[in-house]
PDB file of C-alpha atoms in Angstrom:
ATOM      1  CA  UNK A 989      72.069 147.206  61.035  1.00  0.00           C
ATOM      2  CA  UNK A 990      75.395 147.692  59.265  1.00  0.00           C
ATOM      3  CA  UNK A 991      77.329 144.758  57.786  1.00  0.00           C
ATOM      4  CA  UNK A 992      80.214 143.291  59.824  1.00  0.00           C
ATOM      5  CA  UNK A 993      83.530 145.084  59.430  1.00  0.00           C
ATOM      6  CA  UNK A 994      86.513 143.286  57.887  1.00  0.00           C
ATOM      7  CA  UNK A 995      88.370 143.380  61.215  1.00  0.00           C
ATOM      8  CA  UNK A 996      85.417 141.719  62.959  1.00  0.00           C
ATOM      9  CA  UNK A 997      85.294 139.021  60.280  1.00  0.00           C
ATOM     10  CA  UNK A 998      89.041 138.451  60.625  1.00  0.00           C
ATOM     11  CA  UNK A 999      88.766 138.218  64.418  1.00  0.00           C
ATOM     12  CA  UNK A1000      85.805 135.850  64.194  1.00  0.00           C
ATOM     13  CA  UNK A1001      87.586 133.652  61.633  1.00  0.00           C
ATOM     14  CA  UNK A1002      90.740 133.443  63.743  1.00  0.00           C
ATOM     15  CA  UNK A1003      88.673 132.674  66.829  1.00  0.00           C
ATOM     16  CA  UNK A1004      86.825 129.876  65.004  1.00  0.00           C
ATOM     17  CA  UNK A1005      90.107 128.417  63.770  1.00  0.00           C
ATOM     18  CA  UNK A1006      91.589 128.554  67.274  1.00  0.00           C
ATOM     19  CA  UNK A1007      88.560 126.742  68.658  1.00  0.00           C
ATOM     20  CA  UNK A1008      88.925 124.002  66.078  1.00  0.00           C
ATOM     21  CA  UNK A1009      92.465 123.331  67.339  1.00  0.00           C
ATOM     22  CA  UNK A1010      91.520 123.360  71.010  1.00  0.00           C
ATOM     23  CA  UNK A1011      92.257 120.082  72.735  1.00  0.00           C
ATOM     24  CA  UNK A1012      89.812 119.772  75.551  1.00  0.00           C
ATOM     25  CA  UNK A1013      89.260 116.474  77.212  1.00  0.00           C
ATOM     26  CA  UNK A1014      87.269 115.585  80.228  1.00  0.00           C
ATOM     27  CA  UNK A1015      87.766 112.329  82.008  1.00  0.00           C
ATOM     28  CA  UNK A1016      87.647 110.693  85.384  1.00  0.00           C
ATOM     29  CA  UNK A1017      90.914 109.318  86.684  1.00  0.00           C
ATOM     30  CA  UNK A1018      91.869 107.279  89.722  1.00  0.00           C
ATOM     31  CA  UNK A1019      94.997 106.512  91.696  1.00  0.00           C
ATOM     32  CA  UNK A1020      95.699 102.776  91.863  1.00  0.00           C
ATOM     33  CA  UNK A1021      97.341 102.146  95.227  1.00  0.00           C
ATOM     34  CA  UNK A1022      99.085  98.857  95.862  1.00  0.00           C
ATOM     35  CA  UNK A1023      99.710  99.038  99.583  1.00  0.00           C
ATOM     36  CA  UNK A1024      96.830  97.166 101.171  1.00  0.00           C
ATOM     37  CA  UNK A1025      95.652  93.719 102.168  1.00  0.00           C
ATOM     38  CA  UNK A1026      93.402  91.592  99.981  1.00  0.00           C
ATOM     39  CA  UNK A1027      93.878  93.570  96.781  1.00  0.00           C
ATOM     40  CA  UNK A1028      92.214  91.986  93.770  1.00  0.00           C
ATOM     41  CA  UNK A1029      94.542  90.777  91.027  1.00  0.00           C
ATOM     42  CA  UNK A1030      95.413  93.401  88.400  1.00  0.00           C
ATOM     43  CA  UNK A1031      93.248  91.668  85.784  1.00  0.00           C
ATOM     44  CA  UNK A1032      90.162  92.004  88.001  1.00  0.00           C
ATOM     45  CA  UNK A1033      90.927  95.652  88.683  1.00  0.00           C
ATOM     46  CA  UNK A1034      91.406  96.322  84.965  1.00  0.00           C
ATOM     47  CA  UNK A1035      88.054  94.694  84.239  1.00  0.00           C
ATOM     48  CA  UNK A1036      86.389  96.837  86.906  1.00  0.00           C
ATOM     49  CA  UNK A1037      87.953 100.023  85.499  1.00  0.00           C
ATOM     50  CA  UNK A1038      86.799  99.111  81.988  1.00  0.00           C
ATOM     51  CA  UNK A1039      83.233  98.701  83.228  1.00  0.00           C
ATOM     52  CA  UNK A1040      83.188 102.354  84.325  1.00  0.00           C
ATOM     53  CA  UNK A1041      83.772 105.698  82.641  1.00  0.00           C
ATOM     54  CA  UNK A1042      87.242 105.984  84.161  1.00  0.00           C
ATOM     55  CA  UNK A1043      89.610 107.148  81.435  1.00  0.00           C
ATOM     56  CA  UNK A1044      92.937 107.381  83.256  1.00  0.00           C
ATOM     57  CA  UNK A1045      94.686 105.557  86.057  1.00  0.00           C
ATOM     58  CA  UNK A1046      97.832 106.480  87.953  1.00  0.00           C
ATOM     59  CA  UNK A1047      99.933 103.717  89.392  1.00  0.00           C
ATOM     60  CA  UNK A1048     102.640 104.382  91.938  1.00  0.00           C
ATOM     61  CA  UNK A1049     105.605 102.915  90.119  1.00  0.00           C
ATOM     62  CA  UNK A1050     105.647 100.827  86.978  1.00  0.00           C
ATOM     63  CA  UNK A1051     104.327  97.401  87.987  1.00  0.00           C
ATOM     64  CA  UNK A1052     104.467  95.203  84.860  1.00  0.00           C
ATOM     65  CA  UNK A1053     101.445  93.122  85.913  1.00  0.00           C
ATOM     66  CA  UNK A1054      99.264  96.215  86.230  1.00  0.00           C
ATOM     67  CA  UNK A1055     100.540  97.784  83.014  1.00  0.00           C
ATOM     68  CA  UNK A1056      99.937  94.520  81.107  1.00  0.00           C
ATOM     69  CA  UNK A1057      96.464  94.103  82.603  1.00  0.00           C
ATOM     70  CA  UNK A1058      95.447  97.484  81.164  1.00  0.00           C
ATOM     71  CA  UNK A1059      96.660  96.643  77.647  1.00  0.00           C
ATOM     72  CA  UNK A1060      94.116  97.296  74.895  1.00  0.00           C
ATOM     73  CA  UNK A1061      91.695  98.805  77.421  1.00  0.00           C
ATOM     74  CA  UNK A1062      91.868 102.350  76.087  1.00  0.00           C
ATOM     75  CA  UNK A1063      92.560 103.584  79.611  1.00  0.00           C
ATOM     76  CA  UNK A1064      95.399 106.106  79.839  1.00  0.00           C
ATOM     77  CA  UNK A1065      98.102 104.983  82.254  1.00  0.00           C
ATOM     78  CA  UNK A1066     100.341 107.215  84.350  1.00  0.00           C
ATOM     79  CA  UNK A1067     103.446 105.410  85.589  1.00  0.00           C
ATOM     80  CA  UNK A1068     106.042 106.746  87.977  1.00  0.00           C
ATOM     81  CA  UNK A1069     109.730 106.693  88.708  1.00  0.00           C
ATOM     82  CA  UNK A1070     110.277 106.605  92.467  1.00  0.00           C
ATOM     83  CA  UNK A1071     112.146 109.231  94.465  1.00  0.00           C
ATOM     84  CA  UNK A1072     115.056 106.820  94.890  1.00  0.00           C
ATOM     85  CA  UNK A1073     115.340 106.633  91.068  1.00  0.00           C
ATOM     86  CA  UNK A1074     115.748 110.411  90.710  1.00  0.00           C
ATOM     87  CA  UNK A1075     119.522 110.620  91.452  1.00  0.00           C
ATOM     88  CA  UNK A1076     120.494 108.039  88.826  1.00  0.00           C
ATOM     89  CA  UNK A1077     117.997 109.424  86.285  1.00  0.00           C
ATOM     90  CA  UNK A1078     119.484 112.893  86.835  1.00  0.00           C
ATOM     91  CA  UNK A1079     123.157 111.975  86.677  1.00  0.00           C
ATOM     92  CA  UNK A1080     123.136 109.324  83.953  1.00  0.00           C
ATOM     93  CA  UNK A1081     121.206 109.640  80.688  1.00  0.00           C
ATOM     94  CA  UNK A1082     121.778 105.907  80.170  1.00  0.00           C
ATOM     95  CA  UNK A1083     119.837 105.213  83.379  1.00  0.00           C
ATOM     96  CA  UNK A1084     116.896 107.157  81.940  1.00  0.00           C
ATOM     97  CA  UNK A1085     117.167 105.211  78.682  1.00  0.00           C
ATOM     98  CA  UNK A1086     117.245 101.939  80.617  1.00  0.00           C
ATOM     99  CA  UNK A1087     114.207 103.026  82.662  1.00  0.00           C
ATOM    100  CA  UNK A1088     112.261 103.708  79.441  1.00  0.00           C
ATOM    101  CA  UNK A1089     113.475 100.429  77.899  1.00  0.00           C
ATOM    102  CA  UNK A1090     112.292  98.499  80.966  1.00  0.00           C
ATOM    103  CA  UNK A1091     109.104 100.305  81.948  1.00  0.00           C
ATOM    104  CA  UNK A1092     107.631 101.737  78.736  1.00  0.00           C
ATOM    105  CA  UNK A1093     108.807 100.055  75.543  1.00  0.00           C
ATOM    106  CA  UNK A1094     107.755  96.475  76.393  1.00  0.00           C
ATOM    107  CA  UNK A1095     104.153  97.628  76.932  1.00  0.00           C
ATOM    108  CA  UNK A1096     103.593 100.632  74.665  1.00  0.00           C
ATOM    109  CA  UNK A1097     101.392 101.147  72.606  1.00  0.00           C
ATOM    110  CA  UNK A1098      99.162  98.219  73.670  1.00  0.00           C
ATOM    111  CA  UNK A1099      99.177  99.703  77.163  1.00  0.00           C
ATOM    112  CA  UNK A1100      98.259 103.355  76.722  1.00  0.00           C
ATOM    113  CA  UNK A1101     101.043 104.944  78.788  1.00  0.00           C
ATOM    114  CA  UNK A1102     100.366 108.669  78.502  1.00  0.00           C
ATOM    115  CA  UNK A1103     102.438 110.168  81.293  1.00  0.00           C
ATOM    116  CA  UNK A1104     105.504 109.448  83.408  1.00  0.00           C
ATOM    117  CA  UNK A1105     105.858 111.075  86.800  1.00  0.00           C
ATOM    118  CA  UNK A1106     109.429 111.504  87.999  1.00  0.00           C
ATOM    119  CA  UNK A1107     109.517 111.476  91.777  1.00  0.00           C
ATOM    120  CA  UNK A1108     106.652 111.936  94.192  1.00  0.00           C
ATOM    121  CA  UNK A1109     106.283 115.180  96.156  1.00  0.00           C
ATOM    122  CA  UNK A1110     110.017 115.821  95.908  1.00  0.00           C
ATOM    123  CA  UNK A1111     109.677 119.560  96.582  1.00  0.00           C
ATOM    124  CA  UNK A1112     108.244 118.783 100.021  1.00  0.00           C
ATOM    125  CA  UNK A1113     110.699 115.998 100.833  1.00  0.00           C
ATOM    126  CA  UNK A1114     113.090 118.281 102.697  1.00  0.00           C
ATOM    127  CA  UNK A1115     115.945 116.757 100.679  1.00  0.00           C
ATOM    128  CA  UNK A1116     117.560 119.688  98.865  1.00  0.00           C
ATOM    129  CA  UNK A1117     119.879 117.335  96.984  1.00  0.00           C
ATOM    130  CA  UNK A1118     116.895 115.451  95.615  1.00  0.00           C
ATOM    131  CA  UNK A1119     115.121 118.712  94.770  1.00  0.00           C
ATOM    132  CA  UNK A1120     118.148 119.897  92.778  1.00  0.00           C
ATOM    133  CA  UNK A1121     118.216 116.608  90.829  1.00  0.00           C
ATOM    134  CA  UNK A1122     114.542 116.661  89.868  1.00  0.00           C
ATOM    135  CA  UNK A1123     114.733 118.809  86.714  1.00  0.00           C
ATOM    136  CA  UNK A1124     117.818 117.034  85.316  1.00  0.00           C
ATOM    137  CA  UNK A1125     116.023 113.710  85.867  1.00  0.00           C
ATOM    138  CA  UNK A1126     112.911 114.959  84.068  1.00  0.00           C
ATOM    139  CA  UNK A1127     115.058 116.249  81.185  1.00  0.00           C
ATOM    140  CA  UNK A1128     116.886 112.920  80.842  1.00  0.00           C
ATOM    141  CA  UNK A1129     113.630 110.940  80.850  1.00  0.00           C
ATOM    142  CA  UNK A1130     112.188 113.298  78.223  1.00  0.00           C
ATOM    143  CA  UNK A1131     115.325 112.920  76.103  1.00  0.00           C
ATOM    144  CA  UNK A1132     115.149 109.124  76.420  1.00  0.00           C
ATOM    145  CA  UNK A1133     111.515 109.191  75.285  1.00  0.00           C
ATOM    146  CA  UNK A1134     112.371 111.439  72.356  1.00  0.00           C
ATOM    147  CA  UNK A1135     115.185 109.117  71.297  1.00  0.00           C
ATOM    148  CA  UNK A1136     112.640 106.305  70.799  1.00  0.00           C
ATOM    149  CA  UNK A1137     110.139 108.629  69.061  1.00  0.00           C
ATOM    150  CA  UNK A1138     107.765 108.835  72.038  1.00  0.00           C
ATOM    151  CA  UNK A1139     108.589 112.417  73.023  1.00  0.00           C
ATOM    152  CA  UNK A1140     105.281 113.806  71.779  1.00  0.00           C
ATOM    153  CA  UNK A1141     103.208 110.812  72.834  1.00  0.00           C
ATOM    154  CA  UNK A1142     104.254 110.221  76.439  1.00  0.00           C
ATOM    155  CA  UNK A1143     104.567 113.315  78.636  1.00  0.00           C
ATOM    156  CA  UNK A1144     106.884 113.742  81.634  1.00  0.00           C
ATOM    157  CA  UNK A1145     106.126 115.627  84.838  1.00  0.00           C
ATOM    158  CA  UNK A1146     106.429 115.320  88.601  1.00  0.00           C
ATOM    159  CA  UNK A1147     103.906 115.088  91.423  1.00  0.00           C
ATOM    160  CA  UNK A1148     103.448 117.873  93.964  1.00  0.00           C
ATOM    161  CA  UNK A1149     101.429 117.973  97.137  1.00  0.00           C
ATOM    162  CA  UNK A1150      99.024 120.832  97.690  1.00  0.00           C
ATOM    163  CA  UNK A1151     101.553 122.214 100.174  1.00  0.00           C
ATOM    164  CA  UNK A1152     103.444 123.819  97.277  1.00  0.00           C
ATOM    165  CA  UNK A1153     100.520 126.246  97.083  1.00  0.00           C
ATOM    166  CA  UNK A1154     100.615 127.165 100.771  1.00  0.00           C
ATOM    167  CA  UNK A1155     102.510 130.368 100.029  1.00  0.00           C
ATOM    168  CA  UNK A1156     101.529 131.526  96.572  1.00  0.00           C
ATOM    169  CA  UNK A1157     101.395 135.299  96.878  1.00  0.00           C
ATOM    170  CA  UNK A1158     103.507 136.760  95.465  1.00  0.00           C
ATOM    171  CA  UNK A1159     104.107 133.958  92.949  1.00  0.00           C
ATOM    172  CA  UNK A1160     107.888 134.314  93.244  1.00  0.00           C
ATOM    173  CA  UNK A1161     107.688 133.371  96.928  1.00  0.00           C
ATOM    174  CA  UNK A1162     107.498 129.662  96.046  1.00  0.00           C
ATOM    175  CA  UNK A1163     110.629 129.505  93.909  1.00  0.00           C
ATOM    176  CA  UNK A1164     112.813 126.631  95.101  1.00  0.00           C
TER     177      UNK A1164
END
């Protein structure tokens, strides 16, 4: 058997280095709905979540009681700006800054807010005005996070229904 070639050694070394930088995480996450009767108080729900292997929770909105109840739990929290917040977040960077000042800064880092969703299934809302405001709103929220040095710590995205995948071939057919 011949010794490995220099190009093989280079490839293998680069591959090993790339693997060492890979950020793979596996976790179980849940959606925390708040529209129901007889919901337990947030503290009880937080205790229940901590007793499991659940690593992330998405809340619909940014309820302070829920965010506070998850403080120091190690559970990643996804909070959301509602569809009716999108127009002001898109048109006024100060509105995005105020949203961050109200819904993130009082709780972070004790509450492990990892992600902000801007809008909920906006692309399927049928409201073209709202759809056109989605990206500017996301940009303004991201800029507001960056201005308080959280740009790399808290991510910003939006929520889509599976319907956005209904027509996926060719890929350009789903451009909105």
